mmCIF file of N, CA and C in Angstrom:
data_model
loop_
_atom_site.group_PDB
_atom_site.id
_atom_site.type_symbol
_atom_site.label_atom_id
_atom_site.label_comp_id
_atom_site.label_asym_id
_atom_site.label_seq_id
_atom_site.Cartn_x
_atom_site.Cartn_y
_atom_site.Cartn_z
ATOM 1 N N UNK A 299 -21.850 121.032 75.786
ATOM 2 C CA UNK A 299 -22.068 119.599 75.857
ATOM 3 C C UNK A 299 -21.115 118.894 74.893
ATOM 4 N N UNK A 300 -20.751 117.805 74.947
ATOM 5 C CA UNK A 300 -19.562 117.129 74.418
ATOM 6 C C UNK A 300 -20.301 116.456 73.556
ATOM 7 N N UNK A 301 -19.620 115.348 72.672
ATOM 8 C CA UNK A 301 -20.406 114.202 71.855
ATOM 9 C C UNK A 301 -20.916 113.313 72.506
ATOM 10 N N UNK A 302 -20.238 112.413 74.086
ATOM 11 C CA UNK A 302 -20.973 111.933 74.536
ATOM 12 C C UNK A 302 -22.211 112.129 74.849
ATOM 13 N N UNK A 303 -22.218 113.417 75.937
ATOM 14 C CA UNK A 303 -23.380 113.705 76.099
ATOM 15 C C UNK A 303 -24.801 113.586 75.062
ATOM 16 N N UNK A 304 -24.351 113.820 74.139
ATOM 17 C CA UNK A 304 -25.535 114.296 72.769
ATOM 18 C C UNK A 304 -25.738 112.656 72.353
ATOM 19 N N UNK A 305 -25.016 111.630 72.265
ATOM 20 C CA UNK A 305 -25.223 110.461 72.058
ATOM 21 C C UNK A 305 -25.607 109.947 72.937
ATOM 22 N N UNK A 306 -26.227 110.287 74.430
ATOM 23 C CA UNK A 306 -26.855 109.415 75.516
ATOM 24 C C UNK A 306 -28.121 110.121 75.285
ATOM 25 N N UNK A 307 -28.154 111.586 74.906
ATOM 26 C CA UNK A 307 -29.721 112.266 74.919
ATOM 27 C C UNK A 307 -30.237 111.573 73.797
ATOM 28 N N UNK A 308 -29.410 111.531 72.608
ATOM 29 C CA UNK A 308 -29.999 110.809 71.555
ATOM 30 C C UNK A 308 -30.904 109.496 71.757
ATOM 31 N N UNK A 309 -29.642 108.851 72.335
ATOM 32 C CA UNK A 309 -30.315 107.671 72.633
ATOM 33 C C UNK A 309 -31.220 107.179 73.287
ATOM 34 N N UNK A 310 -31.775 108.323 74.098
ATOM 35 C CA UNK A 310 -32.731 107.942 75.127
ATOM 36 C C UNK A 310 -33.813 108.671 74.814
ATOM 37 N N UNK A 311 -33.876 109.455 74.012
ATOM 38 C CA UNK A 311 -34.975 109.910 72.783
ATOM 39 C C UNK A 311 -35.432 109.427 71.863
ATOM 40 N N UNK A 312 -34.525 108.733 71.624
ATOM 41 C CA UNK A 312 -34.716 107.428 70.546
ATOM 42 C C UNK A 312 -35.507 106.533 70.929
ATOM 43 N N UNK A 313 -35.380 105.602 72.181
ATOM 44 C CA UNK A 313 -35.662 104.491 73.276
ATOM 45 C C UNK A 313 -36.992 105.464 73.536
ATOM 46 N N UNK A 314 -37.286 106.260 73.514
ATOM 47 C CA UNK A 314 -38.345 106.670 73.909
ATOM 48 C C UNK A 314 -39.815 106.721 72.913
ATOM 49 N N UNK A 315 -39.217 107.263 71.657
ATOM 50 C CA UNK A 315 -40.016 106.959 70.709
ATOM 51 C C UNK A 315 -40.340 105.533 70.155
ATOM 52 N N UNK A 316 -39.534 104.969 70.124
ATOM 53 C CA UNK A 316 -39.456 103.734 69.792
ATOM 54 C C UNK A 316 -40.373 103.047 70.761
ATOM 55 N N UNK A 317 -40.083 102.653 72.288
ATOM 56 C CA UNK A 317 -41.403 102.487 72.483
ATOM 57 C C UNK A 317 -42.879 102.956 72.299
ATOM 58 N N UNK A 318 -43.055 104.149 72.405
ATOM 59 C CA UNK A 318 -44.155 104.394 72.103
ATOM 60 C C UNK A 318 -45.031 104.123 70.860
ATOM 61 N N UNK A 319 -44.149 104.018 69.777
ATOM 62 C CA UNK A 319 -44.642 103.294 68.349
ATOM 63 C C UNK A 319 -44.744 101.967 68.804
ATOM 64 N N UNK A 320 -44.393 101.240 69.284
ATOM 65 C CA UNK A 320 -44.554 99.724 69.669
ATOM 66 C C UNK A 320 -45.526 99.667 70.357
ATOM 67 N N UNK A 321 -45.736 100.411 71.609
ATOM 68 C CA UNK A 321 -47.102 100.468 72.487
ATOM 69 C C UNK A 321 -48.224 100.965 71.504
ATOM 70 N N UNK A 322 -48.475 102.125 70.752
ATOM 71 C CA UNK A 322 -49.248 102.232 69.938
ATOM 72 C C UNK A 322 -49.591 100.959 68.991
ATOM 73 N N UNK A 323 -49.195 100.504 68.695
ATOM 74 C CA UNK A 323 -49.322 99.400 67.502
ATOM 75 C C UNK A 323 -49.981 98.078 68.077
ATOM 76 N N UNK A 324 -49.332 98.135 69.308
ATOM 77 C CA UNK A 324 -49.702 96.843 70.568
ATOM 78 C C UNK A 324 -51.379 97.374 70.425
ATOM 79 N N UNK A 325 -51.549 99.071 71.452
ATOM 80 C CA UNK A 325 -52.710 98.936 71.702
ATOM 81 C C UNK A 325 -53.675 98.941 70.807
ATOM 82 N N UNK A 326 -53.324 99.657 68.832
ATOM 83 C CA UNK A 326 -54.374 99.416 68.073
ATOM 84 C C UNK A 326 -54.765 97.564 67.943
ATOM 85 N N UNK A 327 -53.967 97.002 68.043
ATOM 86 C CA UNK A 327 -54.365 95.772 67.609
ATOM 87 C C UNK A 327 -55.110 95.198 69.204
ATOM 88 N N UNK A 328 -54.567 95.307 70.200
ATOM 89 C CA UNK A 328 -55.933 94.894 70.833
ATOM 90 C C UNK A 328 -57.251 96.034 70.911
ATOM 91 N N UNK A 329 -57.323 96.641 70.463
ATOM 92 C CA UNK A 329 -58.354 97.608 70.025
ATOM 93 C C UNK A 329 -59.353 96.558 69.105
ATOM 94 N N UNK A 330 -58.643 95.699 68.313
ATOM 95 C CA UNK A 330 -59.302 94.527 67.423
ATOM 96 C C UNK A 330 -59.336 95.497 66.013
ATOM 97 N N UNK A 331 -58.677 96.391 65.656
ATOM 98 C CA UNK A 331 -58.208 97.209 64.486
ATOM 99 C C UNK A 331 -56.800 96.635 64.040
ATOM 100 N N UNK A 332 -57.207 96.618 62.473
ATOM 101 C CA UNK A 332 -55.974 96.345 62.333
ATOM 102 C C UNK A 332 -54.640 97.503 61.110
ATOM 103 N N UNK A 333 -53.846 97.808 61.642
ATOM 104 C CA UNK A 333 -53.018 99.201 60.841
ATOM 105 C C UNK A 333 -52.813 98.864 59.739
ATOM 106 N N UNK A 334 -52.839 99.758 59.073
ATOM 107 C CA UNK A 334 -52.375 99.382 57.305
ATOM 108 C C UNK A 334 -50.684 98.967 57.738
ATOM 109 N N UNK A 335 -50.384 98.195 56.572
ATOM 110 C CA UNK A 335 -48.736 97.581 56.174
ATOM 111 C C UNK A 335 -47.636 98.255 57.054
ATOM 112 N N UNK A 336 -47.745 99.354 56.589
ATOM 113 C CA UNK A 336 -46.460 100.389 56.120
ATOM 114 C C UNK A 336 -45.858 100.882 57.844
ATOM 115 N N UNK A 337 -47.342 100.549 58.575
ATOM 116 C CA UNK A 337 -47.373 101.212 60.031
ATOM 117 C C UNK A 337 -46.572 100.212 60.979
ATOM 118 N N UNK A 338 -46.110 98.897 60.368
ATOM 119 C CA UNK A 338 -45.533 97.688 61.038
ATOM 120 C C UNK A 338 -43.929 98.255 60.798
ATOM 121 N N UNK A 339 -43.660 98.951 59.897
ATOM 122 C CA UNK A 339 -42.522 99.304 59.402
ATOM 123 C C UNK A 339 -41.819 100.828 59.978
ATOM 124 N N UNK A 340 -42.517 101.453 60.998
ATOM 125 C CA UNK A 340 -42.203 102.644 61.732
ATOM 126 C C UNK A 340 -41.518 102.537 62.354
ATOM 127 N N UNK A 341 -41.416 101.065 63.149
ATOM 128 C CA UNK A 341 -40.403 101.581 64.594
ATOM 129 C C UNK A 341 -38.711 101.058 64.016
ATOM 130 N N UNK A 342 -38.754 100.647 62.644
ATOM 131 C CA UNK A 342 -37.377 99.985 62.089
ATOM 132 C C UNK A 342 -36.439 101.219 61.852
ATOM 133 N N UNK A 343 -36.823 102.486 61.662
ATOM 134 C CA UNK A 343 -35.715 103.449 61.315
ATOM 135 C C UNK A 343 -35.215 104.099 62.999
ATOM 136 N N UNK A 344 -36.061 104.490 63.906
ATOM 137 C CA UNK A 344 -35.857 104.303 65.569
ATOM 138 C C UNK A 344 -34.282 103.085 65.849
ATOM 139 N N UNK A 345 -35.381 102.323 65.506
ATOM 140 C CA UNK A 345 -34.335 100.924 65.768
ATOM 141 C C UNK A 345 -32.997 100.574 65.642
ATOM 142 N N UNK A 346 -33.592 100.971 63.902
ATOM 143 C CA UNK A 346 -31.429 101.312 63.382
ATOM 144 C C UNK A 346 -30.892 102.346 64.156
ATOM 145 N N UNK A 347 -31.528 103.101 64.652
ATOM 146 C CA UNK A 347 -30.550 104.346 65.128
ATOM 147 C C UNK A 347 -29.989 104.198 66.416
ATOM 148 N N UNK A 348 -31.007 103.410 67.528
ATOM 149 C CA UNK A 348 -30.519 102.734 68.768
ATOM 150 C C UNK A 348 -29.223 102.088 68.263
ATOM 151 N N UNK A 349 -29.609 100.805 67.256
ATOM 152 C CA UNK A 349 -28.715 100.520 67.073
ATOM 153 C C UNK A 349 -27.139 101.365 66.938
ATOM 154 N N UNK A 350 -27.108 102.092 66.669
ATOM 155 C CA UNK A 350 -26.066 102.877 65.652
ATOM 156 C C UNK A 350 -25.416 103.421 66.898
ATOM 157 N N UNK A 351 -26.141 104.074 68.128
ATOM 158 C CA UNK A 351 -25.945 105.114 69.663
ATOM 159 C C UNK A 351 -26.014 104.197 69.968
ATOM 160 N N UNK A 352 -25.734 102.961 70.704
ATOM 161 C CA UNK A 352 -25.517 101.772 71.350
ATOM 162 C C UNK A 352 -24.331 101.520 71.654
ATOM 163 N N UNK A 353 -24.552 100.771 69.768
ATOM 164 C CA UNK A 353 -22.969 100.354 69.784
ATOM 165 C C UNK A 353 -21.977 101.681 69.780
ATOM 166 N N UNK A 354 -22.353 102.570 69.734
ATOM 167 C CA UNK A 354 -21.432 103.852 70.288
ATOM 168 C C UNK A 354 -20.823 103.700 71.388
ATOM 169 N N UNK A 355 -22.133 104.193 72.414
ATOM 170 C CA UNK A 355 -22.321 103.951 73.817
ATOM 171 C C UNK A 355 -21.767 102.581 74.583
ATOM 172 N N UNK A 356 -21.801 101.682 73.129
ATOM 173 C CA UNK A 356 -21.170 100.347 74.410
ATOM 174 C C UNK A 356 -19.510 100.275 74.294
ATOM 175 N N UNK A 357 -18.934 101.021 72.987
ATOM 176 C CA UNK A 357 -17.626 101.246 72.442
ATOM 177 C C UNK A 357 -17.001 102.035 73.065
ATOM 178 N N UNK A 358 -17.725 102.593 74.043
ATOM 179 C CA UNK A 358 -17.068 104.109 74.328
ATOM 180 C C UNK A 358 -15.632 104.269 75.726
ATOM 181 N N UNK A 359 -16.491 103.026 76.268
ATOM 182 C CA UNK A 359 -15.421 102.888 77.456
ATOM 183 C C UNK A 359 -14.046 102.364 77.093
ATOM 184 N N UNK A 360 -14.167 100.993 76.059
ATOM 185 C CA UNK A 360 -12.769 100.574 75.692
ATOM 186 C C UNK A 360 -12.091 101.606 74.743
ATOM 187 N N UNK A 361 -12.957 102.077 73.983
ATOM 188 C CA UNK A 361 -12.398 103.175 73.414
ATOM 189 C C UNK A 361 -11.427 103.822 74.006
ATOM 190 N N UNK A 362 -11.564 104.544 75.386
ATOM 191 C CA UNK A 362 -11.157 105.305 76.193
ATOM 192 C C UNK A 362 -9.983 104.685 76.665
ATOM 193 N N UNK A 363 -10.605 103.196 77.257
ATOM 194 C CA UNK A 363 -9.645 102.998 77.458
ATOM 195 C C UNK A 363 -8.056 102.450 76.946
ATOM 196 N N UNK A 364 -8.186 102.360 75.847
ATOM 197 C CA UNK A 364 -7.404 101.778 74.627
ATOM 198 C C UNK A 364 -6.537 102.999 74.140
ATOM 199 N N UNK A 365 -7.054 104.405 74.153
ATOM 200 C CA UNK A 365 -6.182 105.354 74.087
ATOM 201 C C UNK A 365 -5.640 106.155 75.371
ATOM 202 N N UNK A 366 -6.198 106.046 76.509
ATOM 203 C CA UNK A 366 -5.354 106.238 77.796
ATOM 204 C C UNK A 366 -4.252 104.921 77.856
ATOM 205 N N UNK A 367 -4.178 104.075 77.512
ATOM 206 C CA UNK A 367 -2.933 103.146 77.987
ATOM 207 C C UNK A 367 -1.816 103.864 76.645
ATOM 208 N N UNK A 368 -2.389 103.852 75.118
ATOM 209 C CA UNK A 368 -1.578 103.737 74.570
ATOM 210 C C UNK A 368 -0.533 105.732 74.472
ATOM 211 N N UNK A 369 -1.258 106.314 75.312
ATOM 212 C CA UNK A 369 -1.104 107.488 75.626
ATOM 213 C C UNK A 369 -0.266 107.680 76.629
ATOM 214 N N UNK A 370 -0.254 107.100 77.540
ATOM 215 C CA UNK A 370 0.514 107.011 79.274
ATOM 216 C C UNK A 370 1.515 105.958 79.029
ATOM 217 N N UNK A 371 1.348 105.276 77.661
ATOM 218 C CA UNK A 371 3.120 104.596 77.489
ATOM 219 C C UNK A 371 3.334 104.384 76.964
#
């Protein structure tokens, strides 16, 4: 498997957890419970990391393509 590859699994492992901490948190509070502090602060390290495999993932094409032109002439 290449780096791309491992940065789309990432990312969609990521996107995956990340919702589910958000849905959890959604459904304790309509549960009418409310989570200690610290539990509002879980899905922010997920988050940065989307972030981080994103902007990878959204870089990746000009990337490509920016060194195929400057490569072919």
């Amino acid at each position: 498997m290449n780096w791309n590859t491992w940065f789309r699994q990432i990312h969609r492992w990521l996107s995956i957890i990340f919702t589910l901490i958000v849905a959890a948190i959604f459904a304790t509070l309509g549960l009418g419970k409310q989570p200690a502090q610290w539990v509002y602060f879980l899905p922010l390290l997920p988050l940065a990391l989307l972030l981080l495999t994103g902007l990878y993932l959204f870089a990746l094409p000009y990337a490509t393509k920016w060194r195929g032109s400057t490569i072919g002439g």
